[in-house]
XYZ file of C-alpha atoms in Angstrom:
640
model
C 11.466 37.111 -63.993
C 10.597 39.173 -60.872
C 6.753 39.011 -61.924
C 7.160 35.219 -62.221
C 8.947 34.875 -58.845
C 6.101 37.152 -57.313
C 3.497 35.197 -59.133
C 4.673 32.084 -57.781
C 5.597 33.079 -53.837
C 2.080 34.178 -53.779
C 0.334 30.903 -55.028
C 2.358 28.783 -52.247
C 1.270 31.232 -49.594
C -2.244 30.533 -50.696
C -1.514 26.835 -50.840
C -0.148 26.773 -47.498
C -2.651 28.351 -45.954
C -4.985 25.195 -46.375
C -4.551 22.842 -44.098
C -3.719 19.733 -45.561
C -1.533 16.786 -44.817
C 0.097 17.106 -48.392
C 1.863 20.534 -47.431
C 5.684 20.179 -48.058
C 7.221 21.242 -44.845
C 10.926 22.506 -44.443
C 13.637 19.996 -43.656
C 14.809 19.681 -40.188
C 18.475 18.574 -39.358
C 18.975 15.262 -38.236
C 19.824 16.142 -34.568
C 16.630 18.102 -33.819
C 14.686 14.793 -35.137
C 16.915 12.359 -33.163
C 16.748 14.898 -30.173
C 12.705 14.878 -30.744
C 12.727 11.070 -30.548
C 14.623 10.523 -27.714
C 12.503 12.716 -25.923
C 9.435 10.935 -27.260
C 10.999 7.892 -25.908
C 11.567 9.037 -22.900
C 7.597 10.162 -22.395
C 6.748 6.924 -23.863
C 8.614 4.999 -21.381
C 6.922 6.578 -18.214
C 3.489 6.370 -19.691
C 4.522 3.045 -19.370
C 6.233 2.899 -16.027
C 2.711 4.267 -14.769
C 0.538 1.938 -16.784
C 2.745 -0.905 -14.931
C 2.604 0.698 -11.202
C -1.193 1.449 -11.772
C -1.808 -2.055 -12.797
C 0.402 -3.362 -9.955
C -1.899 -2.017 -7.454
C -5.085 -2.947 -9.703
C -3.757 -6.637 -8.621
C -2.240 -6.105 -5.257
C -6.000 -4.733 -4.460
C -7.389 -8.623 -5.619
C -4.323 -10.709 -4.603
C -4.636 -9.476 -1.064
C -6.243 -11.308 1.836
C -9.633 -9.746 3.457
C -7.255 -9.270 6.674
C -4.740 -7.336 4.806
C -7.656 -5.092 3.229
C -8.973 -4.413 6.499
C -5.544 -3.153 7.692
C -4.748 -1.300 4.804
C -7.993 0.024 5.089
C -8.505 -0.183 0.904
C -11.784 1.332 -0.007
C -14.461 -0.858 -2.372
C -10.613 -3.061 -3.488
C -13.005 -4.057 -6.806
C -13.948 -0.075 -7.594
C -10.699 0.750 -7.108
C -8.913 -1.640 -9.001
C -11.573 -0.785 -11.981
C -10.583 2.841 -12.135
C -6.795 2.116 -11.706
C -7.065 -0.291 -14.703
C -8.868 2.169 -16.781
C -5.949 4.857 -15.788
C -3.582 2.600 -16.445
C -5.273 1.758 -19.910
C -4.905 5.565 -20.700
C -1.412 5.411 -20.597
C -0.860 2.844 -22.296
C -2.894 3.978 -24.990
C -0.556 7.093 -24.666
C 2.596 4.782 -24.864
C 1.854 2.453 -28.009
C -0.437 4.824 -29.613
C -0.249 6.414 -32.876
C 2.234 9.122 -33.434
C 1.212 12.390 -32.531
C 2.129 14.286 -35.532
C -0.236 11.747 -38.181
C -2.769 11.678 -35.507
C -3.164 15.769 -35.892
C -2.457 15.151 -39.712
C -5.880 13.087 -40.078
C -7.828 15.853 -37.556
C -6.761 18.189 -39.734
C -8.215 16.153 -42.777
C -11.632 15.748 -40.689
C -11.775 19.468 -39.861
C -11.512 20.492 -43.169
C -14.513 18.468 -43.970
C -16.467 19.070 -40.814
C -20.043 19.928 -40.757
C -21.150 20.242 -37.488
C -24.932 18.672 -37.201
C -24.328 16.495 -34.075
C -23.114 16.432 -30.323
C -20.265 14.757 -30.813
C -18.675 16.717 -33.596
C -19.617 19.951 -31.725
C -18.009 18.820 -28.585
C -14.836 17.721 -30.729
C -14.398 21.095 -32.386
C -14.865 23.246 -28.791
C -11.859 20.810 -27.739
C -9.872 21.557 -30.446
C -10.848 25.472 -30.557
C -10.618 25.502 -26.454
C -7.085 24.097 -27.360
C -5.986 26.385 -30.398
C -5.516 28.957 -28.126
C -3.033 30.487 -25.047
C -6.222 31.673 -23.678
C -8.234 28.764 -23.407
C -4.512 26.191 -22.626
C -3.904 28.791 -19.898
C -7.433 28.064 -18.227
C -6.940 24.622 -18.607
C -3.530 24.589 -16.982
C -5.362 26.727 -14.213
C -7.877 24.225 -13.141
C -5.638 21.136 -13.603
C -2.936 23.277 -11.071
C -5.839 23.616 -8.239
C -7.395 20.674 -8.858
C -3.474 18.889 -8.409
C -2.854 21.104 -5.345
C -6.429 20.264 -3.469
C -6.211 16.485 -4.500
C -2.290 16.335 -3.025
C -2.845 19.124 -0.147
C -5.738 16.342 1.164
C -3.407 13.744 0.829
C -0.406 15.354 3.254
C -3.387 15.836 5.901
C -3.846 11.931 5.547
C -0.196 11.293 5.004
C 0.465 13.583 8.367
C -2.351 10.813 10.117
C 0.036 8.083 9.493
C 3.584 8.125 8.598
C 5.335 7.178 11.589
C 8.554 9.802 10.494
C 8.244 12.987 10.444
C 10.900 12.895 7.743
C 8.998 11.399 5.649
C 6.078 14.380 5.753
C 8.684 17.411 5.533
C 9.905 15.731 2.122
C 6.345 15.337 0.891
C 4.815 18.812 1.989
C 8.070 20.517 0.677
C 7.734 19.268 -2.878
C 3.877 20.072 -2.518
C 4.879 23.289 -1.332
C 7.192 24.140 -4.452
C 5.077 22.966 -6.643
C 2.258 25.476 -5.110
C 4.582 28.329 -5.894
C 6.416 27.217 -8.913
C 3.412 26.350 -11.257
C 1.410 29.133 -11.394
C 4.273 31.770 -11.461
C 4.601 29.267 -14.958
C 2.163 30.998 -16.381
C 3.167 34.938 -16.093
C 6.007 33.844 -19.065
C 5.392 35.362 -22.143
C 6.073 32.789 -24.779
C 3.400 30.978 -25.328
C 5.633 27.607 -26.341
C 8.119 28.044 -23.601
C 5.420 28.699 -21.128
C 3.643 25.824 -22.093
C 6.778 23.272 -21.665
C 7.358 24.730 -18.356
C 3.779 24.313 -17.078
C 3.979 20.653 -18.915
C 7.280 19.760 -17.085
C 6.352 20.897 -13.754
C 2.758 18.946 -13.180
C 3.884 16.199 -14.392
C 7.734 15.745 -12.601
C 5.631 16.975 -9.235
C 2.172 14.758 -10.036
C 4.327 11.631 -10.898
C 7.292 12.001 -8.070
C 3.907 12.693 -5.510
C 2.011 10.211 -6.801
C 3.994 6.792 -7.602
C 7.505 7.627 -6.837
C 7.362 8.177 -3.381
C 4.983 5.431 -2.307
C 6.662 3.153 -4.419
C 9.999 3.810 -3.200
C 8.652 4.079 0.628
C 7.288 0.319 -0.231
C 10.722 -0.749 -1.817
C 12.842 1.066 1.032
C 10.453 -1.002 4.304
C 11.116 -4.559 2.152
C 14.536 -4.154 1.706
C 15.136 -3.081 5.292
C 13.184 -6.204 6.193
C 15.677 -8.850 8.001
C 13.631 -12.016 7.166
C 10.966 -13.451 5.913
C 8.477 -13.003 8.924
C 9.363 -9.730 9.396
C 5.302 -9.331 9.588
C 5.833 -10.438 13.504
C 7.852 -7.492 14.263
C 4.661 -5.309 15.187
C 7.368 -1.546 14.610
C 7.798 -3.431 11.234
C 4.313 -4.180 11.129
C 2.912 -0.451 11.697
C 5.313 0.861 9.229
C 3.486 -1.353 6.478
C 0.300 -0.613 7.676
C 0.926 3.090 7.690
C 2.515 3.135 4.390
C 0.068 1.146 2.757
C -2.659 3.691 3.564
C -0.967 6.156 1.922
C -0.185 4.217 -0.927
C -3.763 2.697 -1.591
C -7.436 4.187 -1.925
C -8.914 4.221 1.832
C -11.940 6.651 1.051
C -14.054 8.041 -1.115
C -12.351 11.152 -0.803
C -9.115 9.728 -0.824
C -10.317 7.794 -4.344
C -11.458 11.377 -5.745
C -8.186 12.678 -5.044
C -5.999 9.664 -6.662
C -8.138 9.897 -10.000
C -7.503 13.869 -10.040
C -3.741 13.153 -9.491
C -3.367 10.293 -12.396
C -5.731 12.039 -14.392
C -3.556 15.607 -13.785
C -0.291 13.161 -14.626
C -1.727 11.703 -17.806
C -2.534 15.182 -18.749
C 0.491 16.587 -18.456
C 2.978 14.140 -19.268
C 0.639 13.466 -23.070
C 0.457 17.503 -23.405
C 4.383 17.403 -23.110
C 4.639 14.656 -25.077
C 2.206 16.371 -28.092
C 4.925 19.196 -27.944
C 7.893 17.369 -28.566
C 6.120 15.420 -31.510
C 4.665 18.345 -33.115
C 7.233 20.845 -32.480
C 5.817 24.545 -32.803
C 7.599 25.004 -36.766
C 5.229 22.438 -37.959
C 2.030 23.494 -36.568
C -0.514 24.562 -39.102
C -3.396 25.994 -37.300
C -6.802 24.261 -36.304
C -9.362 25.635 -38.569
C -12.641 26.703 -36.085
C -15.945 25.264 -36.909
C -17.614 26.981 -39.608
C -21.191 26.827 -38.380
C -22.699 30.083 -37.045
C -23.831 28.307 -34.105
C -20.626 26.605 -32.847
C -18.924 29.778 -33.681
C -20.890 31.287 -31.093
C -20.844 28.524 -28.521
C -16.712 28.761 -29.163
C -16.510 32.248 -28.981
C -18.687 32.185 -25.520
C -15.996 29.415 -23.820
C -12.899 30.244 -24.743
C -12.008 32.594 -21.992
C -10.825 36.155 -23.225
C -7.530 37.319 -22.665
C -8.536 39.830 -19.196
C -10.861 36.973 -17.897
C -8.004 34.399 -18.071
C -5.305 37.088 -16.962
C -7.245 37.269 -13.713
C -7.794 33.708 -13.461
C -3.774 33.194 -13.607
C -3.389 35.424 -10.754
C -6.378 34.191 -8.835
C -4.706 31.090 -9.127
C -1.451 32.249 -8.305
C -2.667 34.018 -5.332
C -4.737 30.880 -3.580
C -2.031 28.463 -4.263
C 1.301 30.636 -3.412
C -1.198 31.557 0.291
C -1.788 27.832 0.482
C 2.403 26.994 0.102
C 2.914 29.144 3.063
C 0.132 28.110 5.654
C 1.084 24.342 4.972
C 4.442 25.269 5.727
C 3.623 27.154 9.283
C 1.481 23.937 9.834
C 3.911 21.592 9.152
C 6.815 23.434 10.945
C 3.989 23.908 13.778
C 3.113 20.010 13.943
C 6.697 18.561 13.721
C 8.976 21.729 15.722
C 5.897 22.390 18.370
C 4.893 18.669 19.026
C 4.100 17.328 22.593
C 6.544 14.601 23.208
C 5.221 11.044 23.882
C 5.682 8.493 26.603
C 8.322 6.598 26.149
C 5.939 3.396 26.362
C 4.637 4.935 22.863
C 7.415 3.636 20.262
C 5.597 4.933 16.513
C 3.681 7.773 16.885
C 2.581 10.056 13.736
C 2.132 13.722 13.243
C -0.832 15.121 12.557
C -1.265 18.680 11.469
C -4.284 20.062 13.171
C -3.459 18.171 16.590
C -0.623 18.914 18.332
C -0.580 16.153 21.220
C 0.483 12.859 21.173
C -0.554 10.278 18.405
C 0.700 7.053 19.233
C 0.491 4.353 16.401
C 2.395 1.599 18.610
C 2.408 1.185 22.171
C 4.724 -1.446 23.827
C 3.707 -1.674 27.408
C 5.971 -3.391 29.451
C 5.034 -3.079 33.575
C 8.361 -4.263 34.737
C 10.391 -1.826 32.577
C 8.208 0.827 33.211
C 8.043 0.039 36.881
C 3.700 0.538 37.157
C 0.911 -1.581 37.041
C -1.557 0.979 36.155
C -2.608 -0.455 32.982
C -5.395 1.898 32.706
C -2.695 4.884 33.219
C -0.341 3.539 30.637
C -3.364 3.573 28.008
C -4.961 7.003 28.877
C -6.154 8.768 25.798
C -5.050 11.955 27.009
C -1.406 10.948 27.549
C -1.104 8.524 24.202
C -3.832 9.705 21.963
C -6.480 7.113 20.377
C -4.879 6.132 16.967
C -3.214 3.385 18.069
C -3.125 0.605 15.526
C -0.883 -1.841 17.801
C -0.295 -2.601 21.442
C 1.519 -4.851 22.695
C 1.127 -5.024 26.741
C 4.198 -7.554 28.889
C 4.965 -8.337 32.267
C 1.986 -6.921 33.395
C -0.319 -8.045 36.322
C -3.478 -7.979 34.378
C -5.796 -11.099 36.237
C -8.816 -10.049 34.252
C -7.166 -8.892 31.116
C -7.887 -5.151 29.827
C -11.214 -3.675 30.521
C -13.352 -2.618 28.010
C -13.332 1.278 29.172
C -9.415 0.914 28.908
C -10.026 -0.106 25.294
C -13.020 1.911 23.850
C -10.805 5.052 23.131
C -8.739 3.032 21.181
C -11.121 2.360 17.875
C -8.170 1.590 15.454
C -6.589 -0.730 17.178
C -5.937 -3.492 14.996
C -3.227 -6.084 16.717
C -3.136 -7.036 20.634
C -0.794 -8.471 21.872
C -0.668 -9.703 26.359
C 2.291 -11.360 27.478
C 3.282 -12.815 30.370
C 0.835 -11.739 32.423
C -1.574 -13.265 35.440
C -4.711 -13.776 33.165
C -7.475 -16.401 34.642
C -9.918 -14.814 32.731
C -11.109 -12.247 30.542
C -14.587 -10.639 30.175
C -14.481 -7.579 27.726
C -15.408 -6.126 24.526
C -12.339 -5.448 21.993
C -12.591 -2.931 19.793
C -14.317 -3.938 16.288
C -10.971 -2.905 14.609
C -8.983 -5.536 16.201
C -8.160 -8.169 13.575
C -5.387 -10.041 15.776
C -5.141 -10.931 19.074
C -1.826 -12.865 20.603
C -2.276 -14.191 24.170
C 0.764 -15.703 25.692
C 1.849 -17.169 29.085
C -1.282 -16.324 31.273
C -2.871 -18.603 33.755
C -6.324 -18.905 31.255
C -7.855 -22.935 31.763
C -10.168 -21.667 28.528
C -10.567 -19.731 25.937
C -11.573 -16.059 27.197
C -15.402 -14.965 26.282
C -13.552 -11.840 25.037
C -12.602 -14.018 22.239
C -15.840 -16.379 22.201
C -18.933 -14.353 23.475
C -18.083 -10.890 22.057
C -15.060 -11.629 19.838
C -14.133 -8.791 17.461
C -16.707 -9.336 13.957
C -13.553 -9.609 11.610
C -10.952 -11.627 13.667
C -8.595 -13.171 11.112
C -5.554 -14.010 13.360
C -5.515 -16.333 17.156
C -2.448 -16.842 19.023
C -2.572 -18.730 22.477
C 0.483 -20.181 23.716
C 1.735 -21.600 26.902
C -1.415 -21.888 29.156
C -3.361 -25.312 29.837
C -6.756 -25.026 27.658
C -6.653 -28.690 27.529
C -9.741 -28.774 25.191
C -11.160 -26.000 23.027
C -15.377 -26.186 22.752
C -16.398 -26.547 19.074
C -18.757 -23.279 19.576
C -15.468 -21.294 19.592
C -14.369 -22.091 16.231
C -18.429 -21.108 15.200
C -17.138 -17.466 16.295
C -14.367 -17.127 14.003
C -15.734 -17.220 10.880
C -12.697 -15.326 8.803
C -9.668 -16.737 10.752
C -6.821 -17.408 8.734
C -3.973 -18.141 10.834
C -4.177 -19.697 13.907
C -1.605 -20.755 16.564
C -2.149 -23.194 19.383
C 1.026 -23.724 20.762
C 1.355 -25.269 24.101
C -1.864 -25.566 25.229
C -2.054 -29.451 26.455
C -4.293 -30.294 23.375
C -4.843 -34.260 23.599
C -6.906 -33.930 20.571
C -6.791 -32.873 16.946
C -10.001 -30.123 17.013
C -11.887 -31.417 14.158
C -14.036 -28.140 13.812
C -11.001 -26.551 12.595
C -12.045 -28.030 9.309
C -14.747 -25.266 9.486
C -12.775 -22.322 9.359
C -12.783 -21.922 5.676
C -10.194 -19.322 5.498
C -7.434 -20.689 7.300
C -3.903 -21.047 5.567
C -1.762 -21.412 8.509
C -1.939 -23.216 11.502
C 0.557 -24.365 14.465
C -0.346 -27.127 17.098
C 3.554 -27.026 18.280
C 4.212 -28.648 21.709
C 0.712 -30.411 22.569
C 0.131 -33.954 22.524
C -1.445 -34.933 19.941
C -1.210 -38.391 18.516
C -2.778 -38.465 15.101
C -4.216 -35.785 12.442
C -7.625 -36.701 10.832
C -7.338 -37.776 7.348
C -10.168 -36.090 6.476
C -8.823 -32.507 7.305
C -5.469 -33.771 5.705
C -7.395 -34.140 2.337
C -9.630 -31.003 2.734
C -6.034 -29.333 3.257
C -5.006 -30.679 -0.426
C -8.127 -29.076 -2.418
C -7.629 -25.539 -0.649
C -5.325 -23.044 -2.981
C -4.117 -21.011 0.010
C -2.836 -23.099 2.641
C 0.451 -23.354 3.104
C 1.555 -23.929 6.418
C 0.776 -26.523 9.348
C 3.136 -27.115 11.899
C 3.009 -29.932 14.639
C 6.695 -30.102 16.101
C 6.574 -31.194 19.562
C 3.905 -33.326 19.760
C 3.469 -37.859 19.777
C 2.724 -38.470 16.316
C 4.314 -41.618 15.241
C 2.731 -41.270 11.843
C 3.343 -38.019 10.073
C 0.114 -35.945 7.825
C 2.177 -37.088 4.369
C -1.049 -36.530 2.460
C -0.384 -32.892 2.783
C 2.998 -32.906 2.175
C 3.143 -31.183 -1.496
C 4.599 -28.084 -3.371
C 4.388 -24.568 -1.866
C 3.033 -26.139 1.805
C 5.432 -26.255 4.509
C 5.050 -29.257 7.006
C 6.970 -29.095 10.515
C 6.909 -32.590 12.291
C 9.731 -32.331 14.303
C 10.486 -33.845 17.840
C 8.115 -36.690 17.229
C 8.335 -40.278 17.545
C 8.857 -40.518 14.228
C 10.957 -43.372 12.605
C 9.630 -43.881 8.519
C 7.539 -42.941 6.338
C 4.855 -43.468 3.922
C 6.359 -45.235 0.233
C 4.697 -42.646 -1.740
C 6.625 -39.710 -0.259
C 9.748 -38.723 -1.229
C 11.259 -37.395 1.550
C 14.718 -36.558 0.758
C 13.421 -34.259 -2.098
C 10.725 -32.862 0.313
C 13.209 -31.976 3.064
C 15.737 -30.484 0.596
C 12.946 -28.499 -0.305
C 11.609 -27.426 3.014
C 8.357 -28.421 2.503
C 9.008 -31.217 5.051
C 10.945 -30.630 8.361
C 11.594 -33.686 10.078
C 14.323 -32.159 12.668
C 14.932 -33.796 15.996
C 13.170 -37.425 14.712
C 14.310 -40.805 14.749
C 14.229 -41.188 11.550
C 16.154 -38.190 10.977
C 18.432 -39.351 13.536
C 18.918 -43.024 11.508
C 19.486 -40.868 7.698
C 22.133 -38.792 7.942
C 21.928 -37.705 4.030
C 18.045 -36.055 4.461
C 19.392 -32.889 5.131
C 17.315 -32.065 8.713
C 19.036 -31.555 11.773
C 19.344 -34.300 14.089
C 19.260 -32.285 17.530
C 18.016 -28.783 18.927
C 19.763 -26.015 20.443
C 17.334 -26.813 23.554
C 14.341 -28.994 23.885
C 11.435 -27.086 22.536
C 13.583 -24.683 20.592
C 13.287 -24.787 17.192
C 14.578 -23.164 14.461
C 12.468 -21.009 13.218
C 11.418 -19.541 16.710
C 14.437 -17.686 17.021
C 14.429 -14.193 15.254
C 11.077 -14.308 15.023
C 10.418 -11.057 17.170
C 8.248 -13.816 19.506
C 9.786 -14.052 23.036
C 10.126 -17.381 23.727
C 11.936 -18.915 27.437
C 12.788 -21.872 26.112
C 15.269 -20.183 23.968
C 16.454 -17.813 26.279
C 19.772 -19.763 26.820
C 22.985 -19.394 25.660
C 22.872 -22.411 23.463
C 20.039 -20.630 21.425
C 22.083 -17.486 21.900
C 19.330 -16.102 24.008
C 16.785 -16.261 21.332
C 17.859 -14.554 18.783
C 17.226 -11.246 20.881
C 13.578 -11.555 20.724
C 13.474 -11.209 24.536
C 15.985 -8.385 25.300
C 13.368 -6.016 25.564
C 11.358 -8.137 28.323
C 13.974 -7.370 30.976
C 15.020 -10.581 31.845
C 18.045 -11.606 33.242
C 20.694 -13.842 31.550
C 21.374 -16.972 32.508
């Protein structure tokens, strides 16, 4: 009986040694598989949480207007949005893809079988061999840890560029920093399989909280602080999005390198942790090694031996663990050892090699500040040149900025002048500048800065409360890739037919001029467009009102005019319930009490929607209008 026992123990030995998919393996309790497939769920869920943010962007990149790609600054937006749908494709792939256990079932199938006469087999069998071994998974973990450090350490310098809170850079460098020090000192642990899970678990929690949890809770965080719906006009607002979308998207070539590495480093890790909760260590048979002489060779030459990849681990250990501790002097250095700004300077950000002031928004207002030294107020030295807005009030500025106030400036991209002594206004603006808001000067025309030498990418025009009377069709020849612009106040007898030219434009306001009619022609071209959404002409004489444009998802404002019916095709109690029709402060509003407008204003001129809207206006600066909202408390006017 004992020879037949012996006889037999030694046959399934030999059996078991071939790898095959028909091997009976032991049974496992029904916790450890339920425990294995939660966790497989779990992995499975944020391949596809990543697959969903990576494809998010992929759109965002195409959905967004040229303006807003020129402020976020997004590098090639059709490149980019290629490789972040082929990422995203990976994990998906790893989400809905077979499971891992059958997949290595078949390899092993195919390596029993393998005869290595071509490329691609040989390649496939150094993976697997590179694999098979603590050696050559140690290297690997090696490069992916450097390569994740370098790609993220480049991304705090540009992170330290932008973010307006220095809050926001301490939390990022800190888990960069940990991660520095924590991963390699992985890869001292003895056990192969717990050293392995550790290594697993730590690139990917740090690769995906680095690279999509933080941005995408930054992003969530600004929106839901956001108080309404043109929260864009609130230029602090403003450079928060600006900033944060730079950090979020691909701005460089460099910075494009970098995001690859880090989803590539994620994908890595988090399908290597997922392969070792599917094929848990009890049930690994091993991968047989090619059995030509030649591959043999090539294996044994690139699998790193055991003293080579020793040293590697500690090289490793040794550049990343220095690295965790100079980013930390810098950081402490750049946010403890900073030169305080001006108070004029309202955003600035922090970088790490420069220690004096970065200001990201100036607001310049002369009467608070008690100067009228513009040039002063803007001096590189004193506020840095990475300003992306400035917004300059109550100052006595006759011939606007000059063009050697400017020129430091080169990423400027809003401008705002209010209430100042303009007549004119010969300069060159930065090429960054991509909006420019001019309101309450003494201007009879519209400044060469903005018609001679206008910025090459100018995509939003404000000019309010100054008699321009006319505007020369050569103007609208300069702005090729406007899309919003607002003429408010500006004595405009006319409807400027060569705004029919600007083929860009979604949004425009004529509030508070005197025009009588809107061309029909421009009213139709409106209709065929698949952007516009938005033309406003409250406050003007137009006894007929532009119902041809008067459809879904486009908002028309024709309030305060002499308007008393309307066309018979228009329905304009369903329009007005809608709000894509406002007809406040109209006879004919006036005489139908059940359309849902508003018969009356708070004050003539005021209108609804200009209070709040972080644009100070005097005609709501009463108490009727409760002082406007607070748009003009900063101005330093007095109540009335």
């Amino acid at each position: 009986m004992n020879a037949g026992w012996t006889s037999v123990s030694v046959k399934s030995i030999a059996i078991r040694t071939i790898p095959s998919c028909h091997v009976i393996q032991p049974p496992q309790p029904s916790t450890i598989h339920s425990r294995h497939r939660g966790w497989l769920l779990v992995t499975r869920s944020f391949h596809l949480f990543i697959a969903l943010y990576l494809a998010a962007w992929a759109y965002i990149y195409q959905a967004l207007p040229p303006s807003s790609v020129r402020a976020a600054q997004i590098y090639a937006p059709s490149i980019s949005s290629i490789a972040l749908v082929t990422l995203s494709l990976l994990f998906v792939h790893a989400a809905c893809g077979c499971s891992v256990r059958r997949s290595n079932i078949k390899r092993r199938r195919k390596a029993s079988r393998w005869v290595t006469t071509t490329v691609s087999q040989a390649c496939l069998a150094l993976i697997s061999d590179l694999g098979s071994t603590e050696e050559g998974r140690d290297m690997v973990a090696v490069v992916f840890n450097i390569a994740q450090v370098a790609s993220q350490s480049l991304r705090v310098v540009k992170l330290a560029e932008n973010l307006v809170s220095p809050v926001h850079l301490v939390i990022y460098a800190s888990l960069l920093i940990v991660y520095a020090l924590a991963s390699p000192a992985a890869l001292f642990h003895r056990n192969a399989t717990i050293k392995g899970t550790i290594v697993n678990v730590l690139d990917f929690a740090f690769g995906f909280t680095l690279s999509c949890c933080i941005p995408a809770i930054g992003v969530v965080v600004l929106f839901a602080a956001g108080p309404n719906a043109i929260q864009g006009q609130d230029n602090a607002w403003y450079t928060r999005l600006v900033t944060l979308s730079r950090m979020a998207v691909v701005s460089s070539p460099v910075d494009f390198v970098c995001q690859v590495c880090m989803h590539l480093g994620t994908y890595v890790s988090l399908t290597r942790l997922q392969h070792s909760i599917a094929a848990h260590p009890r049930h690994r048979s091993k991968i047989l090694i090619a059995s030509d002489s030649t591959l043999r060779r090539l294996t044994k030459q690139l699998v790193p031996s055991k003293r080579t990849t020793r040293r590697a681990v500690v090289v490793n250990a040794v550049l990343t663990g220095t690295w965790g501790f100079v980013l930390t002097g810098l950081v402490v250095r750049a946010v403890a050892f900073r030169e305080i700004c001006p108070s004029h300077c309202t955003l600035a950000a922090t970088p790490l090699f420069d220690l004096s002031c970065s200001c990201l928004y100036a607001n310049v207002n002369c009467h608070v500040l008690q100067t009228q030294d513009v040039d002063a107020l803007l001096d590189p030295v004193t506020i840095g040149t990475r300003i992306l807005v400035l917004q300059l009030a109550r100052c006595d500025v006759p011939r606007g900025i000059d063009t050697a106030t400017l020129a430091p400036h080169q990423a400027l991209i809003r401008l705002a002048v209010l209430f100042s002594h303009m007549t004119q206004w010969d300069a060159t603006l930065p090429a960054s500048v991509g909006s420019v808001n001019i309101r309450f000067s003494h201007l009879d025309d519209v400044p060469s800065v903005l018609t001679t030498t206008p910025p090459p990418y100018l995509s939003f025009l404000h000019i309010d409360s100054t008699p321009l009377w006319t505007i020369d069709v050569t103007c609208f020849g300069a702005w090729p890739h406007l899309e919003r612009l607002v003429l408010t106040n500006v004595s405009l007898a006319t409807f400027p037919e060569a705004i029919a030219t600007l083929s860009l434009l979604y949004d425009l306001n004529l509030r508070a001029n005197n025009l009588t009619t809107v061309p029909m022609t421009w009213q139709f071209q409106t209709t065929t467009s698949n952007t516009f959404r938005s033309a406003r002409f409250n406050g003007n004489q137009l006894e007929a009102g532009p119902w041809t444009m008067v459809r879904p998802d486009v908002l028309v404002d024709v309030s305060s005019n002499p308007i008393s019916s309307a066309a018979s095709g228009v329905d304009i109690p369903s329009a007005t319930t809608k709000r894509q029709l406002v007809l406040d402060d109209t006879p004919l509003c006036r005489d139908s009490p059940g359309l849902g407008c508003t018969p009356s204003l708070c004050a003539p001129g005021c209108y609804g929607y200009m209070q709040r809207d972080y644009h100070c206006d005097p005609v709501c600066w009463n108490q009727a209008c409760s002082y406007d909202g607070g748009d003009c408390d900063g101005m330093g006017f007095d109540h009335v």
